[in-house]
mmCIF file of C-alpha atoms and ligand atoms in Angstrom:
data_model
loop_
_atom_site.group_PDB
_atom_site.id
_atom_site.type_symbol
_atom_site.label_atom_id
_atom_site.label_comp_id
_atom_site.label_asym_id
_atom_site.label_seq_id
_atom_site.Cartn_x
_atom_site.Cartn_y
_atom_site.Cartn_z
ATOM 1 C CA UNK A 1 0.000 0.000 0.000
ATOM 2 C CA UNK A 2 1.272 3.374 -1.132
ATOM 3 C CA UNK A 3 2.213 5.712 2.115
ATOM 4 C CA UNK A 4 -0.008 9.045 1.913
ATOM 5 C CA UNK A 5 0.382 11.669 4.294
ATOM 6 C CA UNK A 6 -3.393 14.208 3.474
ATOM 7 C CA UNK A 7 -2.194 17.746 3.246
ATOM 8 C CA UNK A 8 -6.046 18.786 4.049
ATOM 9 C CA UNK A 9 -8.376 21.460 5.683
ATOM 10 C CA UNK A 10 -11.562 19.908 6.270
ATOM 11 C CA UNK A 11 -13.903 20.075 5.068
ATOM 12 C CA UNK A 12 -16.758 18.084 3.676
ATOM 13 C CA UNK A 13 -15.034 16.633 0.385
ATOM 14 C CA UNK A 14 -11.968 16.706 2.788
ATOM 15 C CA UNK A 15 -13.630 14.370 5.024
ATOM 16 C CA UNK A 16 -14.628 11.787 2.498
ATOM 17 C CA UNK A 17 -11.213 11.964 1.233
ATOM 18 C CA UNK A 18 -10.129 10.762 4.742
ATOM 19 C CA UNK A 19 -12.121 7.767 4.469
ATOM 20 C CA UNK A 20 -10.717 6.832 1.284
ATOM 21 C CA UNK A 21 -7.636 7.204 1.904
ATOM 22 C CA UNK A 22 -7.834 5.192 5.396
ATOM 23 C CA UNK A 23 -9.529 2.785 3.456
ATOM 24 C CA UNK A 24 -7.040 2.075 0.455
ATOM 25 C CA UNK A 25 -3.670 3.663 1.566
ATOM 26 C CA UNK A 26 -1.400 3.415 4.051
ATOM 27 C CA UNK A 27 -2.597 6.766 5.849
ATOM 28 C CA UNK A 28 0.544 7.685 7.619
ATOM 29 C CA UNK A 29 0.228 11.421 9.181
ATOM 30 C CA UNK A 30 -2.617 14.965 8.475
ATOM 31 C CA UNK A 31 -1.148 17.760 8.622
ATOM 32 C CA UNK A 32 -3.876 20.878 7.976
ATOM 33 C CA UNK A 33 -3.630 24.297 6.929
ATOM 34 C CA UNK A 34 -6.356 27.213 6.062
ATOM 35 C CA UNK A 35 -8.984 27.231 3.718
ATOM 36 C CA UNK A 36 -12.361 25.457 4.097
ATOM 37 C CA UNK A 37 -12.472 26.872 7.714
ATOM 38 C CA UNK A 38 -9.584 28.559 9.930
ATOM 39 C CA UNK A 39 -6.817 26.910 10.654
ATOM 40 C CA UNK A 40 -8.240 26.173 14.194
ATOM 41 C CA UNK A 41 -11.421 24.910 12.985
ATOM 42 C CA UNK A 42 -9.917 22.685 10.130
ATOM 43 C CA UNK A 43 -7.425 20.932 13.244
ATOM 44 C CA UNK A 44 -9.972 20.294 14.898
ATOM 45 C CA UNK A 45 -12.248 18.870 12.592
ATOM 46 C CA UNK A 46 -9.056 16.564 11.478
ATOM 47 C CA UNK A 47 -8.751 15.266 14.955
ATOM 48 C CA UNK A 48 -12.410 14.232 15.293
ATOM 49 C CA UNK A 49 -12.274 12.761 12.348
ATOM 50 C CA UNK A 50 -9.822 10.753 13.343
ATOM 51 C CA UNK A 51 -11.774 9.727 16.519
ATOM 52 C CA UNK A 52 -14.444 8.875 14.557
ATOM 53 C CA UNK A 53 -12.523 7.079 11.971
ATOM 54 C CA UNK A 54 -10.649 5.665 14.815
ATOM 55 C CA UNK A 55 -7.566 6.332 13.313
ATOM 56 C CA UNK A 56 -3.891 6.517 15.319
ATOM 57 C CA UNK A 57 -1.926 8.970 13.206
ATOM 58 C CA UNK A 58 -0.270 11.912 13.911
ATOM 59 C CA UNK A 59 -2.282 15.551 13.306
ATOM 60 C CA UNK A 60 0.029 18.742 12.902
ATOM 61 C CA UNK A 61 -1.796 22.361 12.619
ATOM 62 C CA UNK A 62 0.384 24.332 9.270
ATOM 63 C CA UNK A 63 -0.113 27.505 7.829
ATOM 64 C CA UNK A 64 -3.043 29.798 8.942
ATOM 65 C CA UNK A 65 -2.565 31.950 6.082
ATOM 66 C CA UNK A 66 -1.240 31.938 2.754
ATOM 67 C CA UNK A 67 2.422 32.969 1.978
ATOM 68 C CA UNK A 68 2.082 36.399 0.665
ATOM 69 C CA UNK A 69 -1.750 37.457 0.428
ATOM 70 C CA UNK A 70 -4.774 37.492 2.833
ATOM 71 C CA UNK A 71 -6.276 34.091 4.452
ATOM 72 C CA UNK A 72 -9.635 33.639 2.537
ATOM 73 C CA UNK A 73 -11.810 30.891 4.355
ATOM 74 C CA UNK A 74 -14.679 28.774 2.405
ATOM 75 C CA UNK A 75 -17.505 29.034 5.383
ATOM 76 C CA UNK A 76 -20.236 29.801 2.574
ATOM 77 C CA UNK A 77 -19.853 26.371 1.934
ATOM 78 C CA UNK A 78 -18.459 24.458 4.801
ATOM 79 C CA UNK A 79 -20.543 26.481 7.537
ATOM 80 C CA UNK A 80 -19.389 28.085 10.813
ATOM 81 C CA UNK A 81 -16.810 24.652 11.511
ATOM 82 C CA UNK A 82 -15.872 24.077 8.479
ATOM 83 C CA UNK A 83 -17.838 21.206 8.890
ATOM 84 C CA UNK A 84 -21.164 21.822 9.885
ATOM 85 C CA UNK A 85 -24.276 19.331 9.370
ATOM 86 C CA UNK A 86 -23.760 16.765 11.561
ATOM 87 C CA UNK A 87 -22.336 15.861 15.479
ATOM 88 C CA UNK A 88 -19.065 15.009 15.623
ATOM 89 C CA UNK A 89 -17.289 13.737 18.269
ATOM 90 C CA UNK A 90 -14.734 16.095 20.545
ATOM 91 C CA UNK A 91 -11.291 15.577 19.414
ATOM 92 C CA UNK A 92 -9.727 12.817 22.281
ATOM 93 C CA UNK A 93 -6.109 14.162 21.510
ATOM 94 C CA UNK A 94 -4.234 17.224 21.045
ATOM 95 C CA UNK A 95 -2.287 18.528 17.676
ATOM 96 C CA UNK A 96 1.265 16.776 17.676
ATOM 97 C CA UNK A 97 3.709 19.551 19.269
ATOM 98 C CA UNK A 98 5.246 20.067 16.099
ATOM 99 C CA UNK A 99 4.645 22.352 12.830
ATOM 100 C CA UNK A 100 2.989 20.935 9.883
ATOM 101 C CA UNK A 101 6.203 21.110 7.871
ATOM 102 C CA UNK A 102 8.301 19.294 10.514
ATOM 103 C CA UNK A 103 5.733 16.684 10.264
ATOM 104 C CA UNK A 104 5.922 16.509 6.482
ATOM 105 C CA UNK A 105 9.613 16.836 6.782
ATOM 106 C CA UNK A 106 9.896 13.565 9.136
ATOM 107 C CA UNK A 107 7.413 11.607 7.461
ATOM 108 C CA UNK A 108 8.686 12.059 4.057
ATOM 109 C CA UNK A 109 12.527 10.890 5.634
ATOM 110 C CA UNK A 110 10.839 7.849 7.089
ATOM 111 C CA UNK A 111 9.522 6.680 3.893
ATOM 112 C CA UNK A 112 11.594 8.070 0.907
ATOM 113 C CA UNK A 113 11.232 7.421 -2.257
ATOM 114 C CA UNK A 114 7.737 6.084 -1.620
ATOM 115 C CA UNK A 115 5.701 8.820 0.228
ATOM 116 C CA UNK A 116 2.942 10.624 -1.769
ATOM 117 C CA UNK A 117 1.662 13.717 -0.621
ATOM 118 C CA UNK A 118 -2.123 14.025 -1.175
ATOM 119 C CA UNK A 119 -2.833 18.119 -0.947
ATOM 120 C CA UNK A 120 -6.822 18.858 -0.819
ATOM 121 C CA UNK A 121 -6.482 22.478 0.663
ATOM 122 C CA UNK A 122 -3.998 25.392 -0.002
ATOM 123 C CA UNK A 123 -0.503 24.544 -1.117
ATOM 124 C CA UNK A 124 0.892 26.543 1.309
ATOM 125 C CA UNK A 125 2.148 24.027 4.263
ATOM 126 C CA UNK A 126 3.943 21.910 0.813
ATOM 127 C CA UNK A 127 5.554 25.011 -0.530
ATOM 128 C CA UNK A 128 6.954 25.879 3.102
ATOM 129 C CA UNK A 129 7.942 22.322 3.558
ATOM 130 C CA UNK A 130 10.056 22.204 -0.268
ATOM 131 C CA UNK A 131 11.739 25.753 1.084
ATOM 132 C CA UNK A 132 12.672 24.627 4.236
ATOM 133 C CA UNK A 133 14.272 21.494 2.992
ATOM 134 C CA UNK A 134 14.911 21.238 -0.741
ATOM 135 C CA UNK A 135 16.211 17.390 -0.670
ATOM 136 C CA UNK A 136 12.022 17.104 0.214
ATOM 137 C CA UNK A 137 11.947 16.832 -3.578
ATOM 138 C CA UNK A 138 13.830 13.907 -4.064
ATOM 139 C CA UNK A 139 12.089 12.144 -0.808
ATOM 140 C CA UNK A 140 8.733 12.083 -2.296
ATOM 141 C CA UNK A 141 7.552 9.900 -4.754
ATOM 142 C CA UNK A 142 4.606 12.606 -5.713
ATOM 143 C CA UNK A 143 2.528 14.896 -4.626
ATOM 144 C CA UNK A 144 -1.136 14.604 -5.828
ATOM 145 C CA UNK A 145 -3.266 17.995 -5.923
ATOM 146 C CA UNK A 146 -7.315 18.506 -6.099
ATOM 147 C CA UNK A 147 -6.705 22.191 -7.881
ATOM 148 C CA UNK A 148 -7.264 24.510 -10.203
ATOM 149 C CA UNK A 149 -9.879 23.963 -13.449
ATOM 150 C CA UNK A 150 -9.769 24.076 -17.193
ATOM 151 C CA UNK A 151 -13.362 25.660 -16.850
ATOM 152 C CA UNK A 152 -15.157 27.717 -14.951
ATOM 153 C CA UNK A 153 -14.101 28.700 -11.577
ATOM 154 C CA UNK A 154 -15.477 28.067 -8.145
ATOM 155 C CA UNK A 155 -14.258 31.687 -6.444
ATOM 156 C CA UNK A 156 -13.841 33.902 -9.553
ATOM 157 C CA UNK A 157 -14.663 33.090 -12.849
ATOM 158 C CA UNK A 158 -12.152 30.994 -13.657
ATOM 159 C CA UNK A 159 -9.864 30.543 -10.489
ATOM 160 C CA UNK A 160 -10.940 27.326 -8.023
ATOM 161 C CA UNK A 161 -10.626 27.972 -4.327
ATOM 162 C CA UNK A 162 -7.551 26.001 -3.138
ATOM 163 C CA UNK A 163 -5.655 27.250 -5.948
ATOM 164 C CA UNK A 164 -6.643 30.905 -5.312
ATOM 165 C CA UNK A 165 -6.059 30.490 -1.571
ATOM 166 C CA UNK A 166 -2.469 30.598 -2.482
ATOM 167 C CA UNK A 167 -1.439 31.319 -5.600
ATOM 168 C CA UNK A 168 2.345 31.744 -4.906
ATOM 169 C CA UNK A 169 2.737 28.622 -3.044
ATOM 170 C CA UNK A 170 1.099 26.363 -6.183
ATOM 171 C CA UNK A 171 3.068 28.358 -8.599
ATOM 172 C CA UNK A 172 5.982 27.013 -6.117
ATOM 173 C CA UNK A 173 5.006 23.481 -5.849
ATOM 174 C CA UNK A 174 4.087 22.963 -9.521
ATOM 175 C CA UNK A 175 7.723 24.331 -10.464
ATOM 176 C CA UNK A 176 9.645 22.206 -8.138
ATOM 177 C CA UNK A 177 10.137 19.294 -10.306
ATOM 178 C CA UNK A 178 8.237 16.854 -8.063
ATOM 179 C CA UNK A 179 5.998 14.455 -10.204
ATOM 180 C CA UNK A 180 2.594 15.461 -9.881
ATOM 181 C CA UNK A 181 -1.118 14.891 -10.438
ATOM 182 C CA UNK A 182 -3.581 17.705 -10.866
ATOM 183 C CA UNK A 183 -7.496 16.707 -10.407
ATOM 184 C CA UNK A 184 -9.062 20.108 -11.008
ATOM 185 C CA UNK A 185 -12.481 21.319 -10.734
ATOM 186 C CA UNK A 186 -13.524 20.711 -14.449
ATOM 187 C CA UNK A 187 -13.457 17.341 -13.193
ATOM 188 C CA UNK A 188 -14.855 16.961 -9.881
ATOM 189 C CA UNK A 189 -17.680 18.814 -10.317
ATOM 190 C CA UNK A 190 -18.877 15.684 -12.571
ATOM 191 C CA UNK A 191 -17.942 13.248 -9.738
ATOM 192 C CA UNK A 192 -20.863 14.076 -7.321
ATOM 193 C CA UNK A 193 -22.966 12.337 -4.940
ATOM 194 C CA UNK A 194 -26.938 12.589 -5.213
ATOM 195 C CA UNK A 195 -29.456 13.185 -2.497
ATOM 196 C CA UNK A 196 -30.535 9.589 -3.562
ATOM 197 C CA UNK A 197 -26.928 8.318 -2.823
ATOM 198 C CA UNK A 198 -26.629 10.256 0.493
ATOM 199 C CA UNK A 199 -30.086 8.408 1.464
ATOM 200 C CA UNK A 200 -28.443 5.105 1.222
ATOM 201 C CA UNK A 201 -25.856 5.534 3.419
ATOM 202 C CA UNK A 202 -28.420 6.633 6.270
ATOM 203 C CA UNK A 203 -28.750 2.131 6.629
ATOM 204 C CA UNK A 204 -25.269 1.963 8.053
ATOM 205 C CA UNK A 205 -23.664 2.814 11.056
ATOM 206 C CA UNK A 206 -22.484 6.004 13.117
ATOM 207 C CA UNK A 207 -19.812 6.625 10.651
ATOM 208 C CA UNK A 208 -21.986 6.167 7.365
ATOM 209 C CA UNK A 209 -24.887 8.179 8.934
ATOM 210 C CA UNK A 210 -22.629 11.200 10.277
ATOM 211 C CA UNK A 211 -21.120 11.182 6.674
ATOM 212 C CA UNK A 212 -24.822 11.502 5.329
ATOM 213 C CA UNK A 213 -25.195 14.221 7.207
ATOM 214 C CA UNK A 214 -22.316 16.311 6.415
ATOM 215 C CA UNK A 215 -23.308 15.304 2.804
ATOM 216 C CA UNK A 216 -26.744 16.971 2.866
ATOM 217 C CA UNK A 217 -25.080 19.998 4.236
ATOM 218 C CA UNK A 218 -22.611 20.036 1.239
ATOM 219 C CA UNK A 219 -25.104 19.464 -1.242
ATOM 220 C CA UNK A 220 -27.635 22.507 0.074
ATOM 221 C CA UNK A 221 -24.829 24.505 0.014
ATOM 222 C CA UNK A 222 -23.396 23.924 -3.251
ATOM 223 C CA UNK A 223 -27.477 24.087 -4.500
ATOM 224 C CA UNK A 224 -27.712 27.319 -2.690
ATOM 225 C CA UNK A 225 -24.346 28.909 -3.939
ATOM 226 C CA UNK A 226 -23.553 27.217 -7.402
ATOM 227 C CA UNK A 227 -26.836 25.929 -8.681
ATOM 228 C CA UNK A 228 -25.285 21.879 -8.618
ATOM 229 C CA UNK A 229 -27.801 19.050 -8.402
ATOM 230 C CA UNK A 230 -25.342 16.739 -7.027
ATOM 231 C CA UNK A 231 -22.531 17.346 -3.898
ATOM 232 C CA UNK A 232 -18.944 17.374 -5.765
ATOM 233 C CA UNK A 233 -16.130 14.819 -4.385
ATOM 234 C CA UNK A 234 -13.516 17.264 -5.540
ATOM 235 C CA UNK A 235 -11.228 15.932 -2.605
ATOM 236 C CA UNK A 236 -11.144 11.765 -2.911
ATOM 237 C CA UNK A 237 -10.252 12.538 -6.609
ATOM 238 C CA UNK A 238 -6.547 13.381 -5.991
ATOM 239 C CA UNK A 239 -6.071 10.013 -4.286
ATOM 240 C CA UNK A 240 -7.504 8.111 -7.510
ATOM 241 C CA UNK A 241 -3.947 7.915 -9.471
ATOM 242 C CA UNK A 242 -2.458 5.708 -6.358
ATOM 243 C CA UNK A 243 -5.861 3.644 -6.140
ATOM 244 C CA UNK A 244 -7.071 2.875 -8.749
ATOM 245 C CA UNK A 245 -5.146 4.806 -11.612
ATOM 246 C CA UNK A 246 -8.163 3.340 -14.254
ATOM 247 C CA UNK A 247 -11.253 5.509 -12.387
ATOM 248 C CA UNK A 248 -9.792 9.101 -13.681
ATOM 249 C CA UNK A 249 -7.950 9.518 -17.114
ATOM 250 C CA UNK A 250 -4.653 11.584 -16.429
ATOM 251 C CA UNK A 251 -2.802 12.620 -19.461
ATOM 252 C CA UNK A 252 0.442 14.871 -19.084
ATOM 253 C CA UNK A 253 0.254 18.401 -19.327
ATOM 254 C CA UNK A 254 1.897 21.735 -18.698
ATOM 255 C CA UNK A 255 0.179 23.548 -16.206
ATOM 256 C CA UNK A 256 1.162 27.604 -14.945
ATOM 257 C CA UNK A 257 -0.666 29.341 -12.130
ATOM 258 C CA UNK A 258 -1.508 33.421 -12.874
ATOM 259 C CA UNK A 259 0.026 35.250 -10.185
ATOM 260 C CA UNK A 260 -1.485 38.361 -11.906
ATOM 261 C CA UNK A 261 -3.133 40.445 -9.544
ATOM 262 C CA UNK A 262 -5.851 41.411 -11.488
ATOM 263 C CA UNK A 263 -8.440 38.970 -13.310
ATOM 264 C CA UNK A 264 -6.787 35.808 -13.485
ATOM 265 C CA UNK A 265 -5.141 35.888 -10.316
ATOM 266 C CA UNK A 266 -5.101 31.820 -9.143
ATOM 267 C CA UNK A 267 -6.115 30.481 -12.491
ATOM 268 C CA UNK A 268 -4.561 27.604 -13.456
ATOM 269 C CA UNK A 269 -3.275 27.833 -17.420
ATOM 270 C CA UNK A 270 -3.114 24.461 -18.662
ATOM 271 C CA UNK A 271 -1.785 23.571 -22.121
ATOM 272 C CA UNK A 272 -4.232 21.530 -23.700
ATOM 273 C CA UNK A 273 -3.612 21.947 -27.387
ATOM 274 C CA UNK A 274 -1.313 19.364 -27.172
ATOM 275 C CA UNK A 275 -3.551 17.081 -25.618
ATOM 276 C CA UNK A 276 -6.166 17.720 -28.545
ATOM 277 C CA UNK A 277 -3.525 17.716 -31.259
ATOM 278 C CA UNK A 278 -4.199 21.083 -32.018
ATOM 279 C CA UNK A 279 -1.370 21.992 -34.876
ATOM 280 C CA UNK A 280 0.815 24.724 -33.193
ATOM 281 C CA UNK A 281 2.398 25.924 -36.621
ATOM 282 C CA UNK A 282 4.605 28.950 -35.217
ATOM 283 C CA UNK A 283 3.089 29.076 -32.284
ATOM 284 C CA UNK A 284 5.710 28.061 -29.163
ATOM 285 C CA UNK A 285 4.508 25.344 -26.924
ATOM 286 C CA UNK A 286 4.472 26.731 -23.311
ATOM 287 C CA UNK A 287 7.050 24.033 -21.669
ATOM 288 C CA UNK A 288 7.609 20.968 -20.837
ATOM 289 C CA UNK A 289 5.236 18.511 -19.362
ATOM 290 C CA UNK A 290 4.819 19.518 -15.541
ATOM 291 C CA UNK A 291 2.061 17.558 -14.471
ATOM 292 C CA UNK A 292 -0.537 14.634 -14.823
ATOM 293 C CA UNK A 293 -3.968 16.581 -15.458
ATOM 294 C CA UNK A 294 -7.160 14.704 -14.863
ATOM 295 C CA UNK A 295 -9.232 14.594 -17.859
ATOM 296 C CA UNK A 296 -12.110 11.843 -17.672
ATOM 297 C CA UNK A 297 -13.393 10.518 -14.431
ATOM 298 C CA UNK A 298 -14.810 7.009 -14.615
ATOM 299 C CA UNK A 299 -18.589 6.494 -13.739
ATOM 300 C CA UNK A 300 -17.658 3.759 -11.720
ATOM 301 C CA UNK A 301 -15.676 6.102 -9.532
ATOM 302 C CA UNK A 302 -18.549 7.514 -7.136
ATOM 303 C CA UNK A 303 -20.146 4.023 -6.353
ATOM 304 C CA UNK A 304 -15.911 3.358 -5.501
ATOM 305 C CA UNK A 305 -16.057 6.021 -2.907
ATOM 306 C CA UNK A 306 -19.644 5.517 -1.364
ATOM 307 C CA UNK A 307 -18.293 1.368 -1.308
ATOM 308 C CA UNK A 308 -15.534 2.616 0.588
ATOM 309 C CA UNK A 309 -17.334 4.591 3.377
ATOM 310 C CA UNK A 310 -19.522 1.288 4.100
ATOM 311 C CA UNK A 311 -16.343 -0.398 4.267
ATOM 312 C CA UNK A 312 -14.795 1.815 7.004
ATOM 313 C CA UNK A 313 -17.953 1.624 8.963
ATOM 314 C CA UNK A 314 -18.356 -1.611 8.907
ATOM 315 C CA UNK A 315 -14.961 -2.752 10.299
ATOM 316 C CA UNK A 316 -15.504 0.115 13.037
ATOM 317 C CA UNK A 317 -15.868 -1.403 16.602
HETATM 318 C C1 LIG B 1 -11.856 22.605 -3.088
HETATM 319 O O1 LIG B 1 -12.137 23.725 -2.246
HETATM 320 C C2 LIG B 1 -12.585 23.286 -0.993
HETATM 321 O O2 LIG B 1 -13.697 24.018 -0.587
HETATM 322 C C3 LIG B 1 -12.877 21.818 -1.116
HETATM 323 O O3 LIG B 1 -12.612 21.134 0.098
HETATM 324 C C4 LIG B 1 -11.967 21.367 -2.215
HETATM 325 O O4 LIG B 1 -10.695 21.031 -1.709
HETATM 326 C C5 LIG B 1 -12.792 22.636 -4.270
HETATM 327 O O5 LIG B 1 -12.606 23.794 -4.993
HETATM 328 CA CA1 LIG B 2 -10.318 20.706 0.650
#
């Protein structure tokens, strides 16, 4: 089993991603940082998570703000927590005493050449974590992002929320010549969960039920806000490519962030004539391949992820 350490700041989609990760990786450490929620809100909500999952890893609280801009925090969506809809239980442990990076840092020497970052929030804990130690680079075996979007946006126009949260530190990570997967919005948004679907987890346990929960909450919201008829999985999609690499087409792809203040500040600029063998004639190619970019999600990848939350429930004690 591939070791993942969840780079995360739940968060509904978060949370799911959690559960899918416990269920088909070897979920070695959270670390959280801004986004969905504060910082102190996201920890939190990690750390009960984990009760509820009843899972031993270590927790460490990152960045509360992004490296050069102002925090924004996604509580239109995720409610006052960050996770509001359903009763979860109080955390039974503390934050590890240590910095998100340190824990990144010491996880990624434990297993090199085989640790996979999963990053479902702001980039920003990652980007401190490749400054503060560049041999991180060669320690990691990937780092796999739900970020950005080819299409419309989910803050602006045409910027998505975890990429916008920080543009700097994505335009950091995507340079840094770690191999990486990209599972942007353009995607996610067609790998949702119906009210139907949420109903049938409400015939499992405490785990299944509270997840039904938060999932009506998500899906109001994203009705209320964005006009969707199902609630997006943006998060569990960045851990397909080290599941099951045949439930989301990746094909590789240069992809720049717009650190342009104006307009296209956060948007993700992916190079996609390639990809539809659009003749470039004079025109120069933008660079070299930086990333895997999800194209095509399966249909068989939503009934993958609901399968998976029955699965950690039922081996709960
Ligand atoms: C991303 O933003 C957050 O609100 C979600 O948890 C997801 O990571 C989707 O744009
Ligand atoms: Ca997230």
């Amino acid at each position: 089993m591939t070791p993942v350490l969840l780079d995360c700041d739940p968060g509904h989609d978060d949370a799911v991603a959690l559960i899918y990760a416990a269920r088909h990786l070897d979920l070695r450490a959270i670390t959280t940082v801004f986004g969905n929620q504060s910082l102190e809100h996201v920890t939190r909500n990690a750390l009960s998570l984990c009760r509820l999952v009843q899972l031993d890893i270590p927790v460490a609280a990152g960045a509360d703000r992004p490296l050069v801009a102002q925090p924004i925090h996604g509580g239109t969506i995720h409610g006052k927590t960050g996770l509001d809809g359903a009763e979860l239980p109080e955390p039974d442990r503390a934050p590890a005493d240590m910095h998100a990076v340190e824990l990144i840092l010491r996880t990624a020497r434990a297993h090199r050449g085989e640790l996979v970052i999963a990053a479902t929030g702001a980039l920003t804990n990652v980007a401190l974590a490749l400054a503060t130690e560049p041999r991180l680079k060669d320690w990691l075996r990937g780092i796999t992002i739900m970020g950005g979007t080819t299409g419309i946006g989910n803050v602006t126009e045409i910027a998505e929320f975890n990429i916008y949260a920080d543009p700097e530190a994505a335009d950091r990570v995507l340079r840094a010549g770690v191999p990486a997967w990209l599972v942007g919005l353009d995607v996610t948004r067609r790998v949702g969960v119906t009210a139907a679907d949420i109903a049938s987890l409400r015939g499992g346990g405490v785990l299944a039920r509270t997840m039904a929960d938060l999932l009506d909450f998500f899906l109001a919201s994203l009705q209320r806000v964005h006009g969707l008829s199902t609630a997006s999985l943006h998060d569990p999609c960045a851990l397909v490519p080290f599941i099951d690499p045949s439930l989301i087409e990746y094909r590789q792809c240069c992809v720049q962030v717009s650190l342009d203040p104006g307009l296209t500040r956060g948007v993700t600029v992916a190079d996609l004539r390639r990809l539809r063998n659009v003749q470039l004639g004079q025109i120069r190619p933008t660079g070299p391949a930086n990333v895997h970019l999800a194209r095509e999600p399966s249909p068989a990848l939503v009934p993958h992820i609901l399968a998976a939350i029955r699965e950690v429930d039922a081996r709960l004690t």
